[in-house]
Amino acid sequence: MTWTDSQSWASSLMGPTPLAVSIAILLVLTIPLFLHLLIYRSTTSTTLPSFLLVGPSGAGKTALLTLFERGQHAETRTSQVPLSVEVSLPVSTKAVSSKYRSVNDPSNQAHKKFLLADTPGHGKLRHHAFDSVIKPQNLKGIIFMVDAADMSMGTSGAGNEPLHQAAEYLHDILLLLQKRSTRSKTSKAPRELPVLIAANKLDLFTALPPPLVKTALESEISNVRSSRATGLLDSGIGMNDLDIGEEKEWLGNGGDGKFEFSQMDEVNIAVSVAGGNVLGADESDVKQWWDWIAGNL
Amino acid sequence: MLDGFEILTTSGVVLWSKSYAPVSSSVIDSFIRDVFIEEKVLPGASVADDTSATQNPSYKRDQYTLKWASVKDMGLIFVAVYQSLLHLSWIDKLLDNIRIIFVDLYKDQLRKPHTSVVECDFDGYFDQQIRELESAAEKNPTRIAQPLLAELTPPSSSESGHEGPPPPLPGLAPGYLKKQQINGDSTDASPIPTPDTSRPSTPAAHILAGKSGPKGGSRRARKAVTNPANVSSGDERKAKPKKETGKKMRRWDADGLADEEDGAVLDYSAQSPQENGAAKSEYISGVDSIDSQSFGTRTTKGQFVLKDLDSEVHSILEGANEKKAQSSSSKSGLVGSSLGAISGLFRNVVGGNVLTKEDLVKPIRAIEEHLLNKNVAREAAVRLCEGVERELIGVKTASFESVETTIRSAMESSLRRILTPTTSLDILRSISSVTSPSQLNPLSPQPRPYVISIVGVNGVGKSTNLSKLAFFLLQNRFNLLIAACDTFRSGAVEQLRVHARNLKELAEREKLGKVELYEKGYGKDAANIAKDAVAYAAQQHFDVVLIDTAGRRHNDTRLMSNLEKFGNFANPDKILMVGEALVGSDSVGQARSFNAAFGSKRRLDGFIISKCDTVGDMVGTLVSMVHATGIPVVFLGVGQHYGDLRTLNVSWAVDMLMT
Ligand SMILES: Nc1nc2c(ncn2[C@@H]2O[C@H](COP(=O)(O)OP(=O)(O)OP(=O)(O)O)[C@@H](O)[C@H]2O)c(=O)[nH]1
Ligand SMILES: [Mg+2]
């Protein structure tokens, strides 16, 4: 009896009964939907535009990240690992990409979100930042943060260690960006990648004003560049016979004379400088940085 | 008492913190730098259950001692800060318990990607732990916490005839004694223990608690009466779970006694000593009522709620213990073990494996072997592997990643971290900052020659590498004085003379800087010659003085002890030690002895690793030397010519070591 039972059960399922038909229709309709949702979900998170926060230790990168994320800064300590958070533009600032959208357009919401990736600034941990510059995922811009109050001792010259550290780091980042864009020249013109130099801690009275931060960095980068030019080769070059032909690359045109950020325009890197402060006696002032982000979103 | 407690992420965000006294944030910053990033503080030998606070060495900075625990796969660090003078026996337990409770409560939030926010209302749990552990420590009179309490209790409380923890009275319920002491202590915990606020810890307050306890009916009724002493802090927490976090903390501190609303209690604090004495006798009689009623039936609302928090915490802690026991016992059964093996194999392929010590033993052994084959000294290899093991135990492997690849990448990043110097090693810049200091700054010092001295064991190539360095500096238009301070080995001065002559010819031909040899023959005191050479260079306006020294075995104590005097006399800006890439396990000892030879105030500034061209990819000596001392590799010698000097490319070195 069980034999016939099971057979009848199977045949009824195969037959054009309303139940079987409806189940089939349901499956046909839901599977693509399900797949779509699954794939769509997993890709949206990676295609969110992102900005990278780099800069020497203690500049205030993590503090800025928390400020952008929650509207008020949290206490921070020296970072050891990178951290990326989802940030949405404040209502007052509008992304350029949604300039022509109506205020009530629901896609406004989606377009205002971006990822902000913080990296540790300690000398031993900068490879995190370099890695994310080399393999960017939908990178819209790089924010190089410096502590303007820390580099004010003496305008420039050899004695100013914080300034030198910052300039060296910035030099390396810019050189990487330059290499990236000159390498890819063969295939297609690289997308423009803007860099913002964020002069932080302007609330402190010892802080250098942003224009001075700019010139100080430019002249110190000139020094870094010239000492790199006369420096020794590093062990990676010429030791294994593979890359003997590879030459050292210099930042900017030719690598001599005075360095200016405008020299980076040639390789599609727009460098701008803006000041602000994350903490402050009365209020944080990050308006200019928001505007820069919005302008590049 | 604790000065502060912080829960922070490895990405640098403070999730929760409590401070009892202001502690500069630079203390914790330098703790992170020294322990986690630069690894200056070598962890203890044992790597068993590494996240536990007992395994982690304490860190001392200024007048503070820091103890810590961590949860690696969530990137959490728990730090307790206290004055080094104190000995807090319960601090490890506190860290471990807080770690378990915090992770259990907020694990879902902690796992969320793309956010740094963790909403936590943790104050109550923390204070519960503090009270519980402190009182547990005090109950045990052999613990050191006992005299500590007496010492720290403000004098006013002893003046009122109540000195520290009271002697255990006959008939006193243990629970009551416990509560009493909590009170004494929580006043210590309050930020500013003025004599007045500390006085509520006198017994008077407890009588109220004891007496009114049973009377209070429902919570609402009791609230209406606003019997302050009965308002246990636990109750407060329940009543207003979200708001007034800051205020709540204060209530906790004084156990609800120092609250603004509690005017009645403040009256008690103003009691005269005599009244206090009277209160004490009353207190002893009050003990009975507590014993029989509140502890027997537990009708007191306040106490009930307090127990509620207690039991929540206890169930969390017990749950964690059980899990631990389970995971260890599950491996014992036959079925369990074979099942575990299969799923382990599967997970090894798919990833998502929580690594245990057992998983790691074999692959770690393999990678240790690999490092040894690359000529890394055994000590360094073992230490490195221990570090990686410590880093990985309890970490979940990423999806589709085997244990081996996880270990490899962990080892790679740890090698990279070790070899990358903390500060820039731009020697040209350091030289020009000394020889031509900034004119703009009136405070900058007078120009003087920059002094570099080269040390090392016999035959590693000190003179050769000195000449290479000299050539490099000449190319940068510096004027050099080479000082021959090897007055010991015959032929040393002549060898240097040949080098100097060659360099001079080269320099003249290519219009580089000028170079001169400063020599005083053999047998004289090297330190004096070095001093004279520096003086001569200053007088003749040389930019750089390069000092060659006699090679010495690092275990030759007589010659090694000369180095301290040499360092003092010549006062070099940079002391570079030359080490041979060929040397094996001896490298650690060499690096250590030379690093220690210049007295307590002076260290080596860098290594020159010579003969790197002869070892192929077996560049382990780099790692051994840096690992033993934390001092960076400045140059590599890669051949016989004057131009064969390189700076270290860290990625290259890591590649060499890992392939
Ligand atoms: N006065 C002032 N202090 C600031 C400002 N921004 C940040 N800080 C402080 O600077 C310190 C360092 O900030 P972090 O954000 O941790 O620095 P970081 O750049 O992330 O440093 P690393 O993680 O080590 O790379 C913190 O103590 C901040 O409170 C500011 O605008 N003004
Ligand atoms: Mg940070």
Coordinates of N, CA and C in Angstrom, one line a residue, chain A residues 58-134:
Chain A
G58 N 49.0 61.2 16.0 CA 48.6 62.4 16.8 C 48.0 63.5 16.1
A59 N 47.8 63.4 14.8 CA 47.3 64.6 14.0 C 45.8 64.8 14.3
G60 N 45.1 63.7 14.7 CA 43.7 63.9 15.0 C 42.8 63.2 14.0
K61 N 43.4 62.2 13.3 CA 42.6 61.4 12.3 C 41.4 60.7 12.9
T62 N 41.7 59.9 14.0 CA 40.6 59.1 14.6 C 39.6 60.0 15.2
A63 N 40.1 61.1 15.8 CA 39.2 62.1 16.4 C 38.2 62.6 15.3
L64 N 38.8 63.0 14.2 CA 37.9 63.5 13.1 C 36.9 62.4 12.6
L65 N 37.4 61.2 12.5 CA 36.5 60.1 12.1 C 35.3 60.0 13.0
T66 N 35.6 60.0 14.3 CA 34.5 59.9 15.2 C 33.6 61.1 15.2
L67 N 34.2 62.2 15.0 CA 33.3 63.5 14.9 C 32.4 63.4 13.6
F68 N 33.0 62.9 12.5 CA 32.2 62.8 11.3 C 31.1 61.8 11.5
E69 N 31.4 60.7 12.2 CA 30.4 59.6 12.3 C 29.3 60.0 13.2
R70 N 29.6 60.6 14.4 CA 28.6 60.7 15.4 C 28.2 62.2 15.7
G71 N 28.9 63.1 15.0 CA 28.5 64.5 15.3 C 29.2 65.1 16.5
Q72 N 29.9 64.3 17.3 CA 30.7 64.8 18.3 C 31.9 63.8 18.5
H73 N 33.1 64.4 18.8 CA 34.2 63.5 18.8 C 34.3 62.7 20.0
A74 N 34.9 61.5 19.9 CA 35.1 60.6 21.0 C 36.5 60.7 21.5
E75 N 36.8 60.2 22.7 CA 38.2 60.1 23.1 C 38.9 59.1 22.3
T76 N 40.2 59.4 21.9 CA 40.9 58.5 21.1 C 42.3 58.3 21.7
R77 N 42.9 57.2 21.3 CA 44.2 56.8 21.6 C 45.0 56.4 20.3
T78 N 46.3 56.2 20.4 CA 47.0 55.8 19.3 C 46.4 54.6 18.6
S79 N 46.2 54.7 17.3 CA 45.6 53.6 16.6 C 46.7 52.6 16.1
Q80 N 46.2 51.3 16.1 CA 47.1 50.3 15.6 C 46.6 49.6 14.4
V81 N 45.4 49.7 14.1 CA 44.8 49.1 12.9 C 43.9 50.1 12.2
P82 N 43.8 49.9 10.9 CA 42.9 50.8 10.1 C 41.4 50.6 10.6
L83 N 40.6 51.6 10.3 CA 39.2 51.5 10.7 C 38.4 52.2 9.6
S84 N 37.4 51.6 9.1 CA 36.6 52.4 8.1 C 35.2 52.4 8.6
V85 N 34.6 53.6 8.6 CA 33.2 53.7 9.0 C 32.4 54.4 7.9
E86 N 31.1 54.1 8.1 CA 30.1 54.7 7.1 C 29.7 56.1 7.6
V87 N 29.9 57.1 6.8 CA 29.6 58.5 7.2 C 28.6 59.0 6.2
S88 N 27.6 59.8 6.7 CA 26.7 60.5 5.8 C 27.0 62.0 5.9
L89 N 26.9 62.6 4.8 CA 27.1 64.1 4.7 C 26.0 64.7 5.6
P90 N 26.4 65.8 6.3 CA 25.3 66.5 7.0 C 24.4 67.2 6.0
V91 N 23.2 67.4 6.5 CA 22.1 67.9 5.6 C 22.5 69.2 4.9
S92 N 23.3 70.0 5.6 CA 23.6 71.3 5.1 C 24.5 71.2 3.9
T93 N 25.4 70.2 3.9 CA 26.3 70.1 2.8 C 25.8 69.1 1.7
K94 N 25.9 69.5 0.5 CA 25.3 68.7 -0.6 C 26.4 68.2 -1.5
A95 N 26.4 67.0 -1.8 CA 27.4 66.4 -2.7 C 27.2 67.0 -4.1
V96 N 28.3 67.1 -4.9 CA 28.1 67.7 -6.2 C 27.3 66.8 -7.1
S97 N 27.5 65.5 -6.9 CA 26.8 64.5 -7.8 C 25.3 64.6 -7.6
S98 N 24.8 65.2 -6.5 CA 23.3 65.3 -6.4 C 22.9 66.8 -6.5
K99 N 23.7 67.5 -7.3 CA 23.4 68.9 -7.4 C 22.1 69.2 -8.1
Y100 N 21.8 68.3 -9.1 CA 20.6 68.6 -9.9 C 19.4 67.7 -9.4
R101 N 19.6 67.1 -8.3 CA 18.5 66.2 -7.8 C 17.5 67.1 -7.0
S102 N 16.3 66.7 -7.1 CA 15.3 67.4 -6.3 C 15.6 67.1 -4.8
V103 N 15.1 68.0 -3.9 CA 15.3 67.8 -2.5 C 14.6 66.5 -2.0
N104 N 13.5 66.2 -2.7 CA 12.7 65.1 -2.2 C 13.1 63.8 -2.8
D105 N 14.1 63.9 -3.7 CA 14.5 62.6 -4.4 C 15.0 61.6 -3.3
P106 N 14.4 60.4 -3.3 CA 14.9 59.5 -2.3 C 16.3 59.1 -2.5
S107 N 16.8 59.1 -3.7 CA 18.2 58.7 -3.9 C 19.2 59.7 -3.3
N108 N 18.7 60.8 -2.9 CA 19.6 61.8 -2.2 C 20.2 61.1 -1.0
Q109 N 19.4 60.3 -0.3 CA 19.9 59.7 0.9 C 21.1 58.8 0.6
A110 N 20.9 58.0 -0.4 CA 21.9 57.0 -0.7 C 23.2 57.6 -1.2
H111 N 23.1 58.7 -1.9 CA 24.3 59.3 -2.4 C 25.1 60.1 -1.4
K112 N 24.5 60.3 -0.3 CA 25.2 61.1 0.7 C 26.2 60.3 1.5
K113 N 26.0 59.0 1.4 CA 26.9 58.2 2.3 C 28.2 57.9 1.6
F114 N 29.2 57.8 2.5 CA 30.5 57.3 2.0 C 31.3 56.7 3.1
L115 N 32.4 56.0 2.7 CA 33.2 55.3 3.7 C 34.4 56.2 4.0
L116 N 34.7 56.3 5.3 CA 35.9 57.1 5.7 C 36.8 56.1 6.3
A117 N 38.0 56.0 5.7 CA 39.0 55.0 6.2 C 40.1 55.6 7.0
D118 N 40.2 55.3 8.2 CA 41.3 55.9 9.1 C 42.5 54.9 9.0
T119 N 43.7 55.4 9.0 CA 44.9 54.5 9.1 C 45.7 55.0 10.3
P120 N 46.5 54.0 10.8 CA 47.4 54.4 11.9 C 48.6 55.2 11.4
G121 N 49.0 56.2 12.1 CA 50.0 57.1 11.6 C 51.4 56.8 12.2
H122 N 51.5 55.9 13.1 CA 52.8 55.5 13.6 C 53.8 55.0 12.5
G123 N 55.0 55.4 12.7 CA 56.0 55.1 11.6 C 56.1 53.7 11.2
K124 N 55.9 52.8 12.1 CA 56.0 51.4 11.8 C 54.7 50.8 11.1
L125 N 53.6 51.6 11.2 CA 52.4 51.0 10.7 C 51.9 51.7 9.4
R126 N 52.7 52.5 8.7 CA 52.2 53.2 7.6 C 52.0 52.4 6.4
H127 N 52.4 51.1 6.4 CA 52.1 50.3 5.2 C 50.6 50.1 5.0
H128 N 49.9 50.2 6.1 CA 48.4 50.1 5.9 C 47.9 51.2 5.0
A129 N 48.4 52.4 5.2 CA 48.0 53.6 4.4 C 48.5 53.4 2.9
F130 N 49.8 52.9 2.8 CA 50.3 52.8 1.5 C 49.6 51.7 0.7
D131 N 49.2 50.6 1.4 CA 48.4 49.6 0.8 C 47.1 50.1 0.2
S132 N 46.4 50.9 1.0 CA 45.1 51.4 0.6 C 45.3 52.4 -0.6
V133 N 46.4 53.0 -0.7 CA 46.6 53.9 -1.8 C 46.9 53.1 -3.1
I134 N 47.6 52.0 -2.9 CA 47.9 51.2 -4.1 C 46.7 50.5 -4.6

